[in-house]
Coordinates of C-alpha atoms in Angstrom, one line a residue:
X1 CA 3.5 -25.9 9.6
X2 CA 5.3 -24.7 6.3
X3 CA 3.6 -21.8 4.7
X4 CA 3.7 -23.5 1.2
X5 CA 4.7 -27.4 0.4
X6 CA 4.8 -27.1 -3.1
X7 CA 8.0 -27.1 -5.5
X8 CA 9.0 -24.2 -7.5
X9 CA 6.1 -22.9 -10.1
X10 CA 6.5 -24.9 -13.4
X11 CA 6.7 -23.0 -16.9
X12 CA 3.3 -22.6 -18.3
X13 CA 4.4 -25.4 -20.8
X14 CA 5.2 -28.3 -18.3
X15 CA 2.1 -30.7 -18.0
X16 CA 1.2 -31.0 -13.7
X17 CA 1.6 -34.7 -14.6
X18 CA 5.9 -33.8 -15.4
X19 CA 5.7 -32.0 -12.2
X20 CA 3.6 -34.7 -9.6
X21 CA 5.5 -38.3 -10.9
X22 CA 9.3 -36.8 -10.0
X23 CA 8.5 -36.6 -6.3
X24 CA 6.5 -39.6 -5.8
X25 CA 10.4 -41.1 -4.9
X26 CA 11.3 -38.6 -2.3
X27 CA 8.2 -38.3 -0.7
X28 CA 8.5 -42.2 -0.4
X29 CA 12.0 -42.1 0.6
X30 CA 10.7 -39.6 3.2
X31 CA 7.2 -41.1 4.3
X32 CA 9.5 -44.6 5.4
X33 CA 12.4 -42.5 7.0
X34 CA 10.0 -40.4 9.3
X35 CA 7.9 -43.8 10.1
X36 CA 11.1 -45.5 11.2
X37 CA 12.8 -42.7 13.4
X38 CA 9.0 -42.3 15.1
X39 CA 9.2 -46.3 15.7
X40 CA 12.4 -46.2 16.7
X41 CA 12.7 -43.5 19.1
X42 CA 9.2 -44.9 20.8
X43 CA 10.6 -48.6 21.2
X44 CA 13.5 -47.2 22.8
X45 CA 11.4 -45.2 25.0
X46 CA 9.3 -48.4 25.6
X47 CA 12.4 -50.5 26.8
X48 CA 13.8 -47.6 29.1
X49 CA 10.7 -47.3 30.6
X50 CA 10.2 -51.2 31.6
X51 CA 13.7 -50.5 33.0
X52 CA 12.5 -47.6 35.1
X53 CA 9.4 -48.7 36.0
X54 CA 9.2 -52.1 36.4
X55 CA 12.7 -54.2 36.7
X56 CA 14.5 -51.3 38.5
X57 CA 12.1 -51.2 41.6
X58 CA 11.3 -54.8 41.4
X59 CA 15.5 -55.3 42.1
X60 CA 14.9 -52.4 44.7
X61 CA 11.9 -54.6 46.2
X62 CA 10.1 -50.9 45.6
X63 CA 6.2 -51.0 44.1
X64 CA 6.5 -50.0 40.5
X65 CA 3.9 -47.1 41.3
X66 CA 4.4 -46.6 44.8
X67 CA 4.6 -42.0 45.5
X68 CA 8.2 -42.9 46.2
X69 CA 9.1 -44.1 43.4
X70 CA 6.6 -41.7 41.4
X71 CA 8.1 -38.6 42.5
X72 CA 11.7 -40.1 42.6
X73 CA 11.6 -40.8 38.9
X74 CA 9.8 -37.7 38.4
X75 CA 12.2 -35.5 39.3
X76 CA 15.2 -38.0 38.2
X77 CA 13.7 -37.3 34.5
X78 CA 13.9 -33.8 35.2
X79 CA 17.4 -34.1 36.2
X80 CA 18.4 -36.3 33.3
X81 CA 16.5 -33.7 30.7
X82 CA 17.8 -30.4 31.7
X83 CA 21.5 -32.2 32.1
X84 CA 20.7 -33.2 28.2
X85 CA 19.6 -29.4 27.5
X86 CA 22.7 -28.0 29.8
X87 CA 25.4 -30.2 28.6
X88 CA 24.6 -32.0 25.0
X89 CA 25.3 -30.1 21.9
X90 CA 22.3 -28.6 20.4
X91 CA 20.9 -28.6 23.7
X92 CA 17.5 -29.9 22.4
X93 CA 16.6 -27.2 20.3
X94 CA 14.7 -23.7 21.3
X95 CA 11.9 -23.6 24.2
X96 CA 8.5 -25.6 23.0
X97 CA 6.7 -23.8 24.9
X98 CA 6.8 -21.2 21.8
X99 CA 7.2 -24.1 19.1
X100 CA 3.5 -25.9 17.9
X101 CA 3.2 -28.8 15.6
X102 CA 6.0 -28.6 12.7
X103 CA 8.2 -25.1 12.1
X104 CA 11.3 -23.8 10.5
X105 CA 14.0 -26.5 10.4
X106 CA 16.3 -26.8 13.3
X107 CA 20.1 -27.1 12.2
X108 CA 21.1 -30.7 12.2
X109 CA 23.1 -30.9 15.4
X110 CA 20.3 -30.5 17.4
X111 CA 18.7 -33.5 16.7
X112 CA 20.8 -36.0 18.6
X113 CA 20.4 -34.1 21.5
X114 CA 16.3 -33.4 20.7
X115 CA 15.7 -36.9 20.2
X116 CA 17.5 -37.9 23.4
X117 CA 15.3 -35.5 25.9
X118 CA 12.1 -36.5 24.4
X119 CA 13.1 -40.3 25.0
X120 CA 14.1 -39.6 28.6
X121 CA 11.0 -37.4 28.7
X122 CA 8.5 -40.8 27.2
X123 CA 10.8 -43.1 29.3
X124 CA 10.2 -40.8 32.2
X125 CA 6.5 -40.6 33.0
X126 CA 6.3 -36.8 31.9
X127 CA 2.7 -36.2 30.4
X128 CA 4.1 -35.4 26.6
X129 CA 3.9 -37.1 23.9
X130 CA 6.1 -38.0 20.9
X131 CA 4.4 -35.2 18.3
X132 CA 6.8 -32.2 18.2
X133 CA 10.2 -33.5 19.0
X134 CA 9.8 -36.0 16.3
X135 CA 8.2 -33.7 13.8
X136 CA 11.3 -31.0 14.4
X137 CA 13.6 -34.2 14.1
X138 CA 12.2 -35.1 10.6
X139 CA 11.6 -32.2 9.3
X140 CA 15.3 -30.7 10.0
X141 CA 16.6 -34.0 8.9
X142 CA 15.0 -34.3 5.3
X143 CA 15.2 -30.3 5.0
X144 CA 19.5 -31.3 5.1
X145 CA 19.3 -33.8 3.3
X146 CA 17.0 -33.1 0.3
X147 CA 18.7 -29.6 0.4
X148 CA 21.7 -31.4 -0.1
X149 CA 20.8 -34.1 -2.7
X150 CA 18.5 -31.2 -4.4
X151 CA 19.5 -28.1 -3.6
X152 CA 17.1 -26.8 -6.4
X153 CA 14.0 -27.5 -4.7
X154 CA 12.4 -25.1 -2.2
X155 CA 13.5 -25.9 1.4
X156 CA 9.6 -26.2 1.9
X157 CA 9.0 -28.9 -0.3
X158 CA 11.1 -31.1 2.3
X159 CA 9.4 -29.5 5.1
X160 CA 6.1 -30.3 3.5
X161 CA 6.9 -33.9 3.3
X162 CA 8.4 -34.5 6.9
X163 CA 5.6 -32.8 8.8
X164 CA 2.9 -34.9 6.4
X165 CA 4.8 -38.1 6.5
X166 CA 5.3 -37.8 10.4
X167 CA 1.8 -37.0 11.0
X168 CA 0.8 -39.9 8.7
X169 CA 3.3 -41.9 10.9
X170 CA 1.9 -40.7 14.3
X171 CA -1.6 -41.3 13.7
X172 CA -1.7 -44.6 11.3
X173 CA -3.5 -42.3 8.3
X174 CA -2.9 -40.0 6.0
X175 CA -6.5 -38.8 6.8
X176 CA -4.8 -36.6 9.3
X177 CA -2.1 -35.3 7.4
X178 CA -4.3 -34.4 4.4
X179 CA -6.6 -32.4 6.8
X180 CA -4.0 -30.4 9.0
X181 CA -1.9 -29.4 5.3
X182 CA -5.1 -28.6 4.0
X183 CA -5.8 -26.2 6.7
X184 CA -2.2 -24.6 6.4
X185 CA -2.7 -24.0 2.8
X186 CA -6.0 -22.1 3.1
X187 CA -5.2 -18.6 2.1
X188 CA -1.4 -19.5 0.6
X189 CA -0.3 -18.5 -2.7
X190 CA 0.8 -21.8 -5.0
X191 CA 0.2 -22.9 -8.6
X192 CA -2.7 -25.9 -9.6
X193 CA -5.3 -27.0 -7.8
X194 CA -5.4 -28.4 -4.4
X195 CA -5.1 -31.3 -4.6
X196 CA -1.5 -31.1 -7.0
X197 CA -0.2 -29.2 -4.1
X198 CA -1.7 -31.8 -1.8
X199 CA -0.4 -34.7 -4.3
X200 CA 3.8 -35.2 -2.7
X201 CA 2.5 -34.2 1.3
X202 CA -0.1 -37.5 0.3
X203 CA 2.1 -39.9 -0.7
X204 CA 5.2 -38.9 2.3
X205 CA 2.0 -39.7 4.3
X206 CA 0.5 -42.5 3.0
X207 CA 3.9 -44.0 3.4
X208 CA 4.3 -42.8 6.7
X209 CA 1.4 -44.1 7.8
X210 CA 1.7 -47.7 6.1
X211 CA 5.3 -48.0 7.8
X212 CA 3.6 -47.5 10.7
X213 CA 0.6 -50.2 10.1
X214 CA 2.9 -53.2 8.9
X215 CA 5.6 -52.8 12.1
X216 CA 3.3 -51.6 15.0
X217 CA -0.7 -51.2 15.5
X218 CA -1.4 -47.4 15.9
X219 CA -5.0 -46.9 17.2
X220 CA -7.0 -44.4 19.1
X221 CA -10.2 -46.9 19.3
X222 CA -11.4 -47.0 23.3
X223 CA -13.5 -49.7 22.7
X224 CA -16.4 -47.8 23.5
X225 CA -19.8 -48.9 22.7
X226 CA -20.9 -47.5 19.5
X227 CA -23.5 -44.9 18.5
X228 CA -25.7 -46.5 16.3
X229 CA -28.7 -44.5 16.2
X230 CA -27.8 -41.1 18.0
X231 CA -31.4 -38.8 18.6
X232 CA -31.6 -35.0 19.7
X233 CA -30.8 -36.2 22.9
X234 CA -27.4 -37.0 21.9
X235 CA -26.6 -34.1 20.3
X236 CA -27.6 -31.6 23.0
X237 CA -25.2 -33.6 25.4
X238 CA -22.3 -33.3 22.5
X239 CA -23.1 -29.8 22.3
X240 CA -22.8 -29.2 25.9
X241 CA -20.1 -31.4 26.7
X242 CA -17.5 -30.4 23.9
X243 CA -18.2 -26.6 25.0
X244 CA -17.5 -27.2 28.4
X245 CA -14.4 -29.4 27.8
X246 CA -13.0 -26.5 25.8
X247 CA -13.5 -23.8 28.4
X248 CA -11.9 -26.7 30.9
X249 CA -8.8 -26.9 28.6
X250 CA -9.1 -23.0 27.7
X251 CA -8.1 -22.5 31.2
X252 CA -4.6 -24.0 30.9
X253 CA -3.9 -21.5 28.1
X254 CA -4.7 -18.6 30.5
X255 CA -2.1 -20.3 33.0
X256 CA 0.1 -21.0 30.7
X257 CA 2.2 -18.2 30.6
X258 CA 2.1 -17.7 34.1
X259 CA 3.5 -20.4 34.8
X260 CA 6.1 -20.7 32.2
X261 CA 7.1 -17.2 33.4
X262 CA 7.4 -18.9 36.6
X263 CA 9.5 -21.8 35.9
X264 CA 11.5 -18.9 33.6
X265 CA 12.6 -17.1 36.4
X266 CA 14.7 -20.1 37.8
X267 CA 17.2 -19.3 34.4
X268 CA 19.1 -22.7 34.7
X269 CA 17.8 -25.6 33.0
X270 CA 19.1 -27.8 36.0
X271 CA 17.0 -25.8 38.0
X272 CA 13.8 -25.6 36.0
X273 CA 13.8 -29.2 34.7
X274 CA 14.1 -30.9 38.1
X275 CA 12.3 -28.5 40.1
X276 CA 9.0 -29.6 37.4
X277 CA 10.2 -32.6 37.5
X278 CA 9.4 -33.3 41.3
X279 CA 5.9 -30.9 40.6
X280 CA 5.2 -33.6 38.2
X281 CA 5.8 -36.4 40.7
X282 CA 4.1 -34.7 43.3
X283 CA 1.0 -34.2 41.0
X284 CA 1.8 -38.2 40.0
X285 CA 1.6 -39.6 43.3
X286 CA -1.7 -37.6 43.9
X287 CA -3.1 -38.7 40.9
X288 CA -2.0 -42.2 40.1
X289 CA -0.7 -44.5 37.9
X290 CA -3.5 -43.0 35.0
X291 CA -2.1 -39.8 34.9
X292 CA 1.4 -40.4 34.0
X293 CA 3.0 -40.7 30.7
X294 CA 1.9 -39.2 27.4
X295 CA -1.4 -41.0 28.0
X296 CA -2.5 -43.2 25.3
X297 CA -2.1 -46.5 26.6
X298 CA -3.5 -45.1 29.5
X299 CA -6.7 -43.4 27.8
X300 CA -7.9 -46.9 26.8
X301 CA -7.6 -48.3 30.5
X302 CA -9.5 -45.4 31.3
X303 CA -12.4 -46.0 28.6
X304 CA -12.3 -49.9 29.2
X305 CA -13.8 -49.4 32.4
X306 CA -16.6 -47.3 31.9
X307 CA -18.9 -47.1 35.1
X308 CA -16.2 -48.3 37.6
X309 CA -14.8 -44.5 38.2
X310 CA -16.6 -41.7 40.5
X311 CA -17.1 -38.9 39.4
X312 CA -14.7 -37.8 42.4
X313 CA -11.8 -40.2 40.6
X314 CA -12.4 -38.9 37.0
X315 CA -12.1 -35.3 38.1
X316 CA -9.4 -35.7 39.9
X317 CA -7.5 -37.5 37.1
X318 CA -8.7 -34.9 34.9
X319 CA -7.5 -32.0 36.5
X320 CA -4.1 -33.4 37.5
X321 CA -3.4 -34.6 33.9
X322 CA -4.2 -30.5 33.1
X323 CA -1.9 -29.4 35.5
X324 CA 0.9 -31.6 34.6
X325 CA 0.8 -31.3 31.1
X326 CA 1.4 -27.4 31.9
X327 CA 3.8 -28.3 34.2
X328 CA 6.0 -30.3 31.8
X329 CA 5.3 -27.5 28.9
X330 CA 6.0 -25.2 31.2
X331 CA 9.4 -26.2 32.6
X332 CA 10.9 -27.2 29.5
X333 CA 10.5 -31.1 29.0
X334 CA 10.7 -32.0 24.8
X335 CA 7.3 -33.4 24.2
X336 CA 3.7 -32.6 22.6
X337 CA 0.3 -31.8 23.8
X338 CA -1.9 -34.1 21.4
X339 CA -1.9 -37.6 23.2
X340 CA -2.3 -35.8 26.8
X341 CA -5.0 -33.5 26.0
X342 CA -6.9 -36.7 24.4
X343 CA -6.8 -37.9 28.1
X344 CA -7.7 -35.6 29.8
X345 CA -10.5 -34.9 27.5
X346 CA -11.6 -38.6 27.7
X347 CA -11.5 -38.1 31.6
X348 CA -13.6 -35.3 31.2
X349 CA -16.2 -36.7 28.8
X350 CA -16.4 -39.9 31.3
X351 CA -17.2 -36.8 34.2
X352 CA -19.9 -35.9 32.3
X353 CA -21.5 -39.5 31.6
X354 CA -21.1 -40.6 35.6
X355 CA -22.8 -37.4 36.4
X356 CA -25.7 -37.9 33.8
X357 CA -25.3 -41.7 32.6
X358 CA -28.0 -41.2 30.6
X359 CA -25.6 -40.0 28.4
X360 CA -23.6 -43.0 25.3
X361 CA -20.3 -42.8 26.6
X362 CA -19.1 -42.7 23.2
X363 CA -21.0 -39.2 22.9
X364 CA -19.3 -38.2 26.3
X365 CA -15.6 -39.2 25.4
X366 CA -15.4 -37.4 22.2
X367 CA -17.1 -34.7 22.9
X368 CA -14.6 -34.1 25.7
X369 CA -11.7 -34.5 23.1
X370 CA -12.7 -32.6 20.5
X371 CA -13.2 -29.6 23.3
X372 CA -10.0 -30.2 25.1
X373 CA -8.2 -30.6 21.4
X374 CA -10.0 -27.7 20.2
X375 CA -8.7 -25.1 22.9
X376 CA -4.9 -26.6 23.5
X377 CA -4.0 -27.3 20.0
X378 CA -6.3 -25.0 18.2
X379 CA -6.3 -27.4 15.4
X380 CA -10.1 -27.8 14.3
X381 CA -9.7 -30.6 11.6
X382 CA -7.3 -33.0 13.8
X383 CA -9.3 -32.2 16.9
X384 CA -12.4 -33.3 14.8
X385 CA -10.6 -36.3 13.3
X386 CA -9.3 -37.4 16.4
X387 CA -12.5 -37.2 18.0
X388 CA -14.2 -39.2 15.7
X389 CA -11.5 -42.0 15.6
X390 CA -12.2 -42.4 19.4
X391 CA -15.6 -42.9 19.0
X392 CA -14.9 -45.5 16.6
X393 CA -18.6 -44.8 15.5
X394 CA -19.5 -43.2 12.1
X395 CA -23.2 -41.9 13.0
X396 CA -20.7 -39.9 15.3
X397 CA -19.0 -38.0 12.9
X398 CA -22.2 -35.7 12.4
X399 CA -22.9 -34.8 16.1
X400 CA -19.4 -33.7 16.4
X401 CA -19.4 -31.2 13.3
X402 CA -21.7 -29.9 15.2
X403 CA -20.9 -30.0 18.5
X404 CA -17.1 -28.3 17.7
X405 CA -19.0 -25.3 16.1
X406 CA -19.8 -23.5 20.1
X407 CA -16.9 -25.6 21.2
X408 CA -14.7 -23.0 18.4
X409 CA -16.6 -19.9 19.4
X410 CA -15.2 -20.4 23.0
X411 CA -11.7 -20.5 21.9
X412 CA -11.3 -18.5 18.7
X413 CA -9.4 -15.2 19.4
X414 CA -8.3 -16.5 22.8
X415 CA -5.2 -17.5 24.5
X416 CA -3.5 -20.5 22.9
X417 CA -1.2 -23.2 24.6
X418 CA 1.7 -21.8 22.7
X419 CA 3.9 -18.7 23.7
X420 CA 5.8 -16.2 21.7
X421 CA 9.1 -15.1 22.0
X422 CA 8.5 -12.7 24.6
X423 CA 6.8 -15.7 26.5
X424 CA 3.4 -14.2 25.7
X425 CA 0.0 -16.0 24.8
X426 CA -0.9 -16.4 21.1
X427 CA -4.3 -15.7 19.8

């Protein structure tokens, strides 16, 4: 994220009022634009993956899941991508594997070619979401633009807006914005309160988030059973649970590296890409239809059918879902880490309840997220938000405050799912 969103400091004369109603326009402008490329770029991902997936081996009289066709479209992905990153100018933009969740703006002629590997990368059954790519798209858009239109405002102003609005956009609130801006601003210099610094990031997200609500339906809600009345009992298994999901995810960020280092020394993109590509269809055909994709769709087929996994299924599924969301992180797919990690943390939390189902399987689902969020992203207020919309019960809310406090103390200071330049861990 932007060290500091704010405009320029106003004279000691100017009311904050002056300052706050000149970029409620922008930050509209903005909020929309970011909703609408997000949209966009997902529905075309949508209809190329129908293609893909469903007509293409129905005409082929192939099953649309079938290992065949999982690892053939697997690795085909991987060819497409790294031809994208080879050939396209702009060449999707620097390695993510060092890039987390907003950054310095990309120069404009990367976007085409961005937006068009993290398509092919949805389309393609990689496990990555949307997050970065379109978060890198907006931002280095409305940094180009609104240096242009206003070249007197702070490059960071703009970059404020696009990483609030997109978040807004990705998540259907501006809850989630508020709370990871909020977080980067901790600590950063800026004149008035926070809340006037808050005030433009707010509205680029409530407009985000509103585009978003009127032309699709956003939602994280499993349809689990609510937590009405949660007891000590409850909150014990949150404790345990969110702790031992983040030590389970903690343990991709020690790979990490290794493996990026790995797929690093192949040096050509048309090597790496469809070399993790087919890894990613092997691990596919292994672990089924579930583990594909960025995951969200599939999370809720996952929590709809609480009881009918093994424990054997779930930890399978688990474990293949960590894998290949190292694999494509590692090999150099465009894509983010949110909307996989919430699988694999709701397949871990549904572990943990079909080996004690004593346990609310809301308590066991996002506890599992919030632990798996906490150690890949290292986020603690979207790991907590996100955790709590998936329960979809507010009694929740309490038990995970709690239960990310030992869940933190296993991952603060250590090894983060994001590398430096040097391809080395972050703490």
């Amino acid at each position: 994220m932007a060290t500091d969103h704010a405009p320029p400091p106003p004279p000691a004369d100017v009311t904050p009022l002056r300052i706050l109603l000149p970029q409620v326009l922008p930050a509209l402008v903005v909020g929309v634009a970011a909703s609408l490329l997000l949209l966009g770029i997902e529905a075309l991902a949508d209809q190329l993956q129908d293609v893909l997936w469903h007509d293409l081996p129905g005409a082929l009289g192939i099953g649309d899941y079938s290992s065949l066709w999982i690892i053939s479209m697997l690795t085909a992905s991987g060819i497409a991508v790294g031809l994208v990153i080879w050939k396209v100018p702009g060449h999707a933009g620097p390695d993510p594997a060092s890039l987390g969740l907003g950054g310095a703006p990309l120069a404009p002629g990367v976007v085409p070619s961005l937006l068009l590997a993290a398509t092919l990368t949805l389309a393609g059954g990689v496990s990555l979401g949307p997050e970065n790519p379109i978060i890198e798209a907006n931002i280095a858009l409305a940094y180009w633009v609104g240096r242009k239109v206003a070249p007197a405002v702070p490059g960071a102003f703009w970059v404020g807006l696009a990483s609030a609005a997109t978040i807004g956009a990705l998540f259907g609130t501006p809850v989630a914005a508020a709370l990871v801006i909020s977080e980067a601003l901790v600590g950063q210099p800026g004149r008035g309160s926070l809340w006037d610094r808050l005030f433009a990031p707010l509205v680029a997200a409530g407009a985000g988030s509103m585009t978003t609500q009127l032309l699709a339906d956003p939602t994280f809600d499993m349809g689990l059973p609510p937590l009405t009345d949660p007891g000590w009992g409850d909150l014990l298994a949150a404790l345990v649970i969110a702790s031992a999901a983040a030590v389970f995810g903690l343990a991709a960020c020690y790979l990490f590296p290794y493996l990026h280092a790995a797929f690093g020394r192949l040096r050509h993109p048309m090597l790496m890409l469809p070399v993790g590509g087919l890894v990613l269809g092997l691990l596919g055909a292994v672990g089924g239809q579930l583990t594909l994709f960025k995951g969200l769709d599939e999370v809720k087929e996952l929590s709809s059918s609480v009881g009918s996994w093994s424990s054997g299924e779930l930890a399978k599924m688990a474990v293949i879902k960590l894998l290949a969301l190292l694999v494509a992180a590692s090999c150099g797919f465009r894509g983010g880490r949110i909307f996989p990690a919430v699988f694999i943390g709701a397949a871990f939390g549904l572990l943990a309840q079909a080996l004690v189902p004593e346990v609310p399987p809301a308590v066991a689902v996002s506890s599992g997220v919030l632990g798996v969020l906490l150690a890949t992203t290292r986020q603690g207020w979207i790991s907590l938000f996100v955790a709590a919309v998936v329960a979809s019960s507010p009694s929740m809310l309490a038990l995970l405050c709690l239960a990310s406090l030992p869940a933190w103390l296993i991952v603060t200071g250590r090894p983060q799912l994001e590398l430096d330049a040097q391809g080395k861990s972050l703490h």
